[in-house]
PDB file of C-alpha atoms in Angstrom:
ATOM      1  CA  UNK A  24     -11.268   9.594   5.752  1.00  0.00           C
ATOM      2  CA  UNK A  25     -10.646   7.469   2.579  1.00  0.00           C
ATOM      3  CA  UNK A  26     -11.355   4.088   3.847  1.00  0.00           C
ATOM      4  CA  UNK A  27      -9.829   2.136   0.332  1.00  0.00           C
ATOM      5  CA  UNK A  28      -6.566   3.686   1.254  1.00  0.00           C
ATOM      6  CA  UNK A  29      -6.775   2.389   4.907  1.00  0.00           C
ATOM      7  CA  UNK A  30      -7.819  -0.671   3.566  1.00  0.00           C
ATOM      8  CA  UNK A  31      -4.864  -1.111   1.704  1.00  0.00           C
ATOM      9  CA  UNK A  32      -2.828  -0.006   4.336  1.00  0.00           C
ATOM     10  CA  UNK A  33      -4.011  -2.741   6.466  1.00  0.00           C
ATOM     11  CA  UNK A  34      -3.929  -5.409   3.842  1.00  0.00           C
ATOM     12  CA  UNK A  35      -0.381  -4.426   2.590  1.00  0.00           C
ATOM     13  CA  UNK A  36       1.206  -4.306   6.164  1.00  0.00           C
ATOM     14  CA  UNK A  37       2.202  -7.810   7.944  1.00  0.00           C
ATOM     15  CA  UNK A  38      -0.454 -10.180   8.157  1.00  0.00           C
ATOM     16  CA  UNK A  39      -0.196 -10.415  11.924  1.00  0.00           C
ATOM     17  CA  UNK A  40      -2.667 -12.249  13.738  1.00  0.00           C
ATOM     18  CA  UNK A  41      -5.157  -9.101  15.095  1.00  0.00           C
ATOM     19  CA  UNK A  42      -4.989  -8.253  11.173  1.00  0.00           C
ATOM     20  CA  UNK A  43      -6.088 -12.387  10.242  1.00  0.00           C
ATOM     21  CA  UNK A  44      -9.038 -12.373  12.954  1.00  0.00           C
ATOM     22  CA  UNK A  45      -9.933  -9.243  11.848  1.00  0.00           C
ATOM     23  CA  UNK A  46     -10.321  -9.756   7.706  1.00  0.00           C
ATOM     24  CA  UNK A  47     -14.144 -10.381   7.909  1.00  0.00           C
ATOM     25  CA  UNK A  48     -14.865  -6.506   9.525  1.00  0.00           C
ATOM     26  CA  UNK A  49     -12.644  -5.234   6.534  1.00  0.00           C
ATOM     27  CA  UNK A  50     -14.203  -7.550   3.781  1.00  0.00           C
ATOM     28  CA  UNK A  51     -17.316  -5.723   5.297  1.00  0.00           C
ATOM     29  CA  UNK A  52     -16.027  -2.371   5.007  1.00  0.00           C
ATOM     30  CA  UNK A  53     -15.468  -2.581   1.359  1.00  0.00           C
ATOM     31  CA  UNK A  54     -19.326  -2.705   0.779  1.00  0.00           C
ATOM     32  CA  UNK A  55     -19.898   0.630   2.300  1.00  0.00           C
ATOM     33  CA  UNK A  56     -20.898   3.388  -0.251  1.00  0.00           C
ATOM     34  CA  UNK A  57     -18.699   5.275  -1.649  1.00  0.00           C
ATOM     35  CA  UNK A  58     -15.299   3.381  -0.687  1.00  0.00           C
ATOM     36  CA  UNK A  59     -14.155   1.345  -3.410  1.00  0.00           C
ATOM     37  CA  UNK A  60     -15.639   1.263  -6.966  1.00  0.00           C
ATOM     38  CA  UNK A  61     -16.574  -2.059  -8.187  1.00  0.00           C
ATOM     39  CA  UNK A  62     -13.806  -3.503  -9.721  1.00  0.00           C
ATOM     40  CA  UNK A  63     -11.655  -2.413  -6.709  1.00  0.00           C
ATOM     41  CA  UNK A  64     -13.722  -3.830  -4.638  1.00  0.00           C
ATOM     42  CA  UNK A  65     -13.673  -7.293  -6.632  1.00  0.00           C
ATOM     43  CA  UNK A  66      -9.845  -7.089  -6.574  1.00  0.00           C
ATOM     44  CA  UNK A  67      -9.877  -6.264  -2.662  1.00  0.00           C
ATOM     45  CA  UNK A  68     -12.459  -9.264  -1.708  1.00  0.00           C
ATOM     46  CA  UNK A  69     -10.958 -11.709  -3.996  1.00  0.00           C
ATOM     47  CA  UNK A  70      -7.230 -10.498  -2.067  1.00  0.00           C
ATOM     48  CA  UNK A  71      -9.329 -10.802   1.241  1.00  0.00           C
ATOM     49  CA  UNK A  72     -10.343 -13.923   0.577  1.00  0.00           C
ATOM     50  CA  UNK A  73      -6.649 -15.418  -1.046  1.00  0.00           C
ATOM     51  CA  UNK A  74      -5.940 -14.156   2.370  1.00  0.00           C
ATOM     52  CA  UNK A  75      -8.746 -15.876   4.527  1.00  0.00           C
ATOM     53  CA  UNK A  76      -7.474 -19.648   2.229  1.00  0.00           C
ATOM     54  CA  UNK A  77      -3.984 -19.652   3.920  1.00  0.00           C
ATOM     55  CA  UNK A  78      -3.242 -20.811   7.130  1.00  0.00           C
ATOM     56  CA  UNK A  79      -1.224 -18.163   9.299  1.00  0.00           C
ATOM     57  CA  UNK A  80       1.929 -19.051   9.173  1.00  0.00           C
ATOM     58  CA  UNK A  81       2.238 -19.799   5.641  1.00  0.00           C
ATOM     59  CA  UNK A  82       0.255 -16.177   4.695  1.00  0.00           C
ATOM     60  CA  UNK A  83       3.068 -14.491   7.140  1.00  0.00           C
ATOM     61  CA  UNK A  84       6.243 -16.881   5.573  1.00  0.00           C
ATOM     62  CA  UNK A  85       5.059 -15.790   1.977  1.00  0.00           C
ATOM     63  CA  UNK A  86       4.534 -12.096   3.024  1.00  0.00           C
ATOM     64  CA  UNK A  87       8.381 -12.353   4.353  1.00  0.00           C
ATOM     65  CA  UNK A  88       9.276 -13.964   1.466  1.00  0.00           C
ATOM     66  CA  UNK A  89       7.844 -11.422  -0.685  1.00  0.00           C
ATOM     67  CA  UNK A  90       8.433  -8.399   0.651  1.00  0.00           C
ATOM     68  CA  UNK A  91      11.624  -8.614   3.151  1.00  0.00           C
ATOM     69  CA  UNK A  92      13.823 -11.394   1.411  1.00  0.00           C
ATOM     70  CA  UNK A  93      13.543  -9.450  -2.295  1.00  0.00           C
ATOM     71  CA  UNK A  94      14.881  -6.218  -2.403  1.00  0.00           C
ATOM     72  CA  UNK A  95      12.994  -5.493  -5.616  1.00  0.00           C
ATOM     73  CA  UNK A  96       9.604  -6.292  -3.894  1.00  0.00           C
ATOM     74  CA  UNK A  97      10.382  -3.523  -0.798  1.00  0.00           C
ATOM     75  CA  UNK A  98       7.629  -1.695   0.294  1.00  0.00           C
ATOM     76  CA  UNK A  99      10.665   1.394   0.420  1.00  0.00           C
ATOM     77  CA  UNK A 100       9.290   2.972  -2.420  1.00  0.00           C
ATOM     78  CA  UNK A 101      12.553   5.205  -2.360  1.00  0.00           C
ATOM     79  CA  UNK A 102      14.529   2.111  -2.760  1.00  0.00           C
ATOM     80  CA  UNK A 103      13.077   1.548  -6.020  1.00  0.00           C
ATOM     81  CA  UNK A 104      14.092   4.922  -7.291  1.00  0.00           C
ATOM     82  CA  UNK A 105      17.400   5.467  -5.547  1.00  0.00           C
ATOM     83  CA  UNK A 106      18.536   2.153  -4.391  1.00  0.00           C
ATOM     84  CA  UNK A 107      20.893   2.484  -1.407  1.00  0.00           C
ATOM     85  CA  UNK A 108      22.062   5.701  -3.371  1.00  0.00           C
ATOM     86  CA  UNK A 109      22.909   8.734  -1.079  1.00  0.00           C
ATOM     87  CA  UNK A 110      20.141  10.397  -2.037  1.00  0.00           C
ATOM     88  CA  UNK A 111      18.039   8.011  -0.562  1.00  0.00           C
ATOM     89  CA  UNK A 112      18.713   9.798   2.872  1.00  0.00           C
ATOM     90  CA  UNK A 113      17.423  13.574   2.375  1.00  0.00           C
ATOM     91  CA  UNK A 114      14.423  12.111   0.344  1.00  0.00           C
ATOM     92  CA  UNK A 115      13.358  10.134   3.588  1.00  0.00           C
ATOM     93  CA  UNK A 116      14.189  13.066   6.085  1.00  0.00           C
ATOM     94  CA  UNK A 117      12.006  15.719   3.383  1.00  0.00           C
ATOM     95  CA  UNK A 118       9.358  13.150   3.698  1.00  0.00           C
ATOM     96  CA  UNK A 119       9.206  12.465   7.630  1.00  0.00           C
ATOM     97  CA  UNK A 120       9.271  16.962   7.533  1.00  0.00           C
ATOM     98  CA  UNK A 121       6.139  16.866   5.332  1.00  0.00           C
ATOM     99  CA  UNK A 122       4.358  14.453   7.596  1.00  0.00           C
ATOM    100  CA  UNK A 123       5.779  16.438  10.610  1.00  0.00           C
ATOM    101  CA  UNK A 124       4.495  20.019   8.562  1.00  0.00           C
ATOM    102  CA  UNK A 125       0.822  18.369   8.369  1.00  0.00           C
ATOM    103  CA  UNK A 126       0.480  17.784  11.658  1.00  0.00           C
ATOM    104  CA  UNK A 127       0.601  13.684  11.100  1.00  0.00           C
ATOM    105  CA  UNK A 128       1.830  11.637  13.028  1.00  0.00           C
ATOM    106  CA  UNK A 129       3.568   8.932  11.414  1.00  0.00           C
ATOM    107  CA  UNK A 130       4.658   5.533  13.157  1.00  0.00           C
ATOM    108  CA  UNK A 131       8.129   5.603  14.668  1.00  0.00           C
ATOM    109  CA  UNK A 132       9.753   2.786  13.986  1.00  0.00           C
ATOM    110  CA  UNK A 133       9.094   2.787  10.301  1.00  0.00           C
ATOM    111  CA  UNK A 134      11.168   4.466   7.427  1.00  0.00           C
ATOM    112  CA  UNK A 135       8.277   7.393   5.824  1.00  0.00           C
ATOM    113  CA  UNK A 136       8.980   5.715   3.061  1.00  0.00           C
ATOM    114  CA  UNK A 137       7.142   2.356   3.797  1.00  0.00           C
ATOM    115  CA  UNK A 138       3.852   1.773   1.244  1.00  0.00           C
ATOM    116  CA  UNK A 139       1.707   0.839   4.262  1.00  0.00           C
ATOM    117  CA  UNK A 140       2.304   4.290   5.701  1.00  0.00           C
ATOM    118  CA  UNK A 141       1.889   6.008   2.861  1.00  0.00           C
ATOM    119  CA  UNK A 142      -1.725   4.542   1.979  1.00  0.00           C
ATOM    120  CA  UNK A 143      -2.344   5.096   6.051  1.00  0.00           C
ATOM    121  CA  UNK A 144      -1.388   8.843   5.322  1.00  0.00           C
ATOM    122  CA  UNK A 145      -3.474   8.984   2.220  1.00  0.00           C
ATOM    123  CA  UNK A 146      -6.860   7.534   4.139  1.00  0.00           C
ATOM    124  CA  UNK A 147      -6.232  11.275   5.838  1.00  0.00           C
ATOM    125  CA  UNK A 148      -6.811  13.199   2.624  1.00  0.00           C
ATOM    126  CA  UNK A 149      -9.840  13.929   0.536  1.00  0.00           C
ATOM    127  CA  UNK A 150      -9.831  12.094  -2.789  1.00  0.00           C
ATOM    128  CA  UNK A 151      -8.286  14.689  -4.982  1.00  0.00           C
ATOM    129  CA  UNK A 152      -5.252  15.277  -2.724  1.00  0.00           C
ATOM    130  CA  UNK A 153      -4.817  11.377  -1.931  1.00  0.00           C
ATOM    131  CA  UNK A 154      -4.142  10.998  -5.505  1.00  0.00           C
ATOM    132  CA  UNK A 155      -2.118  13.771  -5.716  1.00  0.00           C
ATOM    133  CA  UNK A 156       0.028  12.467  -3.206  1.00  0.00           C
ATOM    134  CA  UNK A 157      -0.143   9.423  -3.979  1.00  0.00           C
ATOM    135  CA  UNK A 158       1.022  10.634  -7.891  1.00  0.00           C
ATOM    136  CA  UNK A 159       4.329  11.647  -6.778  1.00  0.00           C
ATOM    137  CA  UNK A 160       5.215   7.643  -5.846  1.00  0.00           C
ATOM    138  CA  UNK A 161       3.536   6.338  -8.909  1.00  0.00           C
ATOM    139  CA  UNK A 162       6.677   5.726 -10.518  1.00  0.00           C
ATOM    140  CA  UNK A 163       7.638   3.738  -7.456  1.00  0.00           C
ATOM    141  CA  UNK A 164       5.066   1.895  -6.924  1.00  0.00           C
ATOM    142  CA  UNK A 165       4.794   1.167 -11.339  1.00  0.00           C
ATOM    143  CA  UNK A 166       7.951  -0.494 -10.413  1.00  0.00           C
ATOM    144  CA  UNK A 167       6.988  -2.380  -6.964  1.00  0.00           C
ATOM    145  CA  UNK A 168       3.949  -3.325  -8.837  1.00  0.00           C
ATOM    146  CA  UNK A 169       5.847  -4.839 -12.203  1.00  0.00           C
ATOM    147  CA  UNK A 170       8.530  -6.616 -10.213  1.00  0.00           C
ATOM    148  CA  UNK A 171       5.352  -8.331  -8.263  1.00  0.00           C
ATOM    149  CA  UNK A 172       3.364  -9.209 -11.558  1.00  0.00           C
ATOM    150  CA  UNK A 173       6.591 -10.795 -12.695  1.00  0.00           C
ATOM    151  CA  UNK A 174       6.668 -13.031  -9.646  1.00  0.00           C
ATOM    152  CA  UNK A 175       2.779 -13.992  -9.923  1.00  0.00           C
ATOM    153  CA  UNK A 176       2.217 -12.587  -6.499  1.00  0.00           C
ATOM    154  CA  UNK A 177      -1.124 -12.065  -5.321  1.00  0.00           C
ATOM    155  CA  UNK A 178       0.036  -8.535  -4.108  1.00  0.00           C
ATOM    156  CA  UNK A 179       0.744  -7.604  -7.506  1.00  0.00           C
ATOM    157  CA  UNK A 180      -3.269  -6.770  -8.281  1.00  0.00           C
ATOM    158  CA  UNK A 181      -2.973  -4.489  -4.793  1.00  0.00           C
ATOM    159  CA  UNK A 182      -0.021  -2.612  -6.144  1.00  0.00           C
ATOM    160  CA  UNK A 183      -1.867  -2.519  -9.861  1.00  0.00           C
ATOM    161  CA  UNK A 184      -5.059  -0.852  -7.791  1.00  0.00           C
ATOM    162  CA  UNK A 185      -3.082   2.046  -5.955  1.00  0.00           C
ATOM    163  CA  UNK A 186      -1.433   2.368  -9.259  1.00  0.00           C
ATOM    164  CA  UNK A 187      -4.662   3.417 -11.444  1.00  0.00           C
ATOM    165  CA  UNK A 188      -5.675   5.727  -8.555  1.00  0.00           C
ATOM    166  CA  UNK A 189      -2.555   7.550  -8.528  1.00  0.00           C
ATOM    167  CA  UNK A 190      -2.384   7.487 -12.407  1.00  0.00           C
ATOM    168  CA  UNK A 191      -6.537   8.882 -12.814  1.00  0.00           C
ATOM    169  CA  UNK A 192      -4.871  12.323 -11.871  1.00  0.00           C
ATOM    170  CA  UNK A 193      -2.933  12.453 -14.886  1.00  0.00           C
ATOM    171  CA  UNK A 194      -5.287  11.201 -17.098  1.00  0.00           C
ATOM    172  CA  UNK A 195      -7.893  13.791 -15.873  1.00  0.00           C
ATOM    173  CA  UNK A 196      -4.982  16.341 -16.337  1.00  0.00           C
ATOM    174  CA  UNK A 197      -4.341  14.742 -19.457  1.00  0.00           C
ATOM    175  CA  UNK A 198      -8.030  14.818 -20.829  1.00  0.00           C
TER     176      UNK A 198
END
């Protein structure tokens, strides 16, 4: 299991309180071998401990803020791409079959689509296929992650961080 990608799951997802009391044990996790290099791992304390600085309500109004009241913030990565487009629809149903044809289980109530599910889903793989799956939403996330910068939000270095993983693929390829 690919514990940065489960990382960022957790720290992308709403900052509910189990998440909050919980922020130490991940902080912690981050120093294991082998699960973040070191500038990740700088960008994923310092995140960690923006985090840790607000009080609850205020962390959860400005995740709201950010991701549910924007449209170009959504963690719907097809959104980005395809807007409310038709299209939209057969691109979430192909992805809820591929989980399905893996034998993951994703969460029910969520669109397949969702970047915390995605990351969760990518903690599953070994490092070469994470970023190859995780290369086929680059351009969405480029997007989520540029529409964020713009804004100043903290996210922003996050979305910049799953962005260079997915993009090492095609340098590699590239090379």
């Amino acid at each position: 299991m690919l514990k940065i990608y489960k990382i960022l799951s957790v720290l992308l997802d709403y900052p509910d309180d189990e998440l909050l009391l919980n922020l130490e044990q991940v902080k912690s996790t981050l120093d294991e071998p082998q699960c973040a290099n070191n500038q990740e791992r700088k960008i994923l304390h310092e995140h960690i401990e923006w985090m840790q600085s607000q009080q609850a309500l205020e962390l959860q109004g400005q995740y709201v803020n950010t991701f549910d009241m924007a449209d170009e913030h959504s963690m719907h990565l097809t959104h980005h791409l395809l807007g409310d487009d038709r299209e939209r629809g057969p691109a979430l149903v192909d992805l809820q079959e591929f989980y399905k044809s893996t034998g993951w289980q994703a969460v029910e109530n969520e669109l397949p689509d969702y970047l915390p599910m995605i990351l969760e889903y990518a903690s599953t793989l070994d490092e070469m296929g994470a970023r190859v799956f995780l290369r086929d939403a680059v351009d969405a996330i480029s997007i989520l992650a540029n529409n964020l910068g713009k804004n100043a939000s903290p996210y922003a270095k996050l979305m910049r961080l799953i962005e260079n993983r997915a993009n090492v693929l095609g340098a590699v390829a590239n090379s």
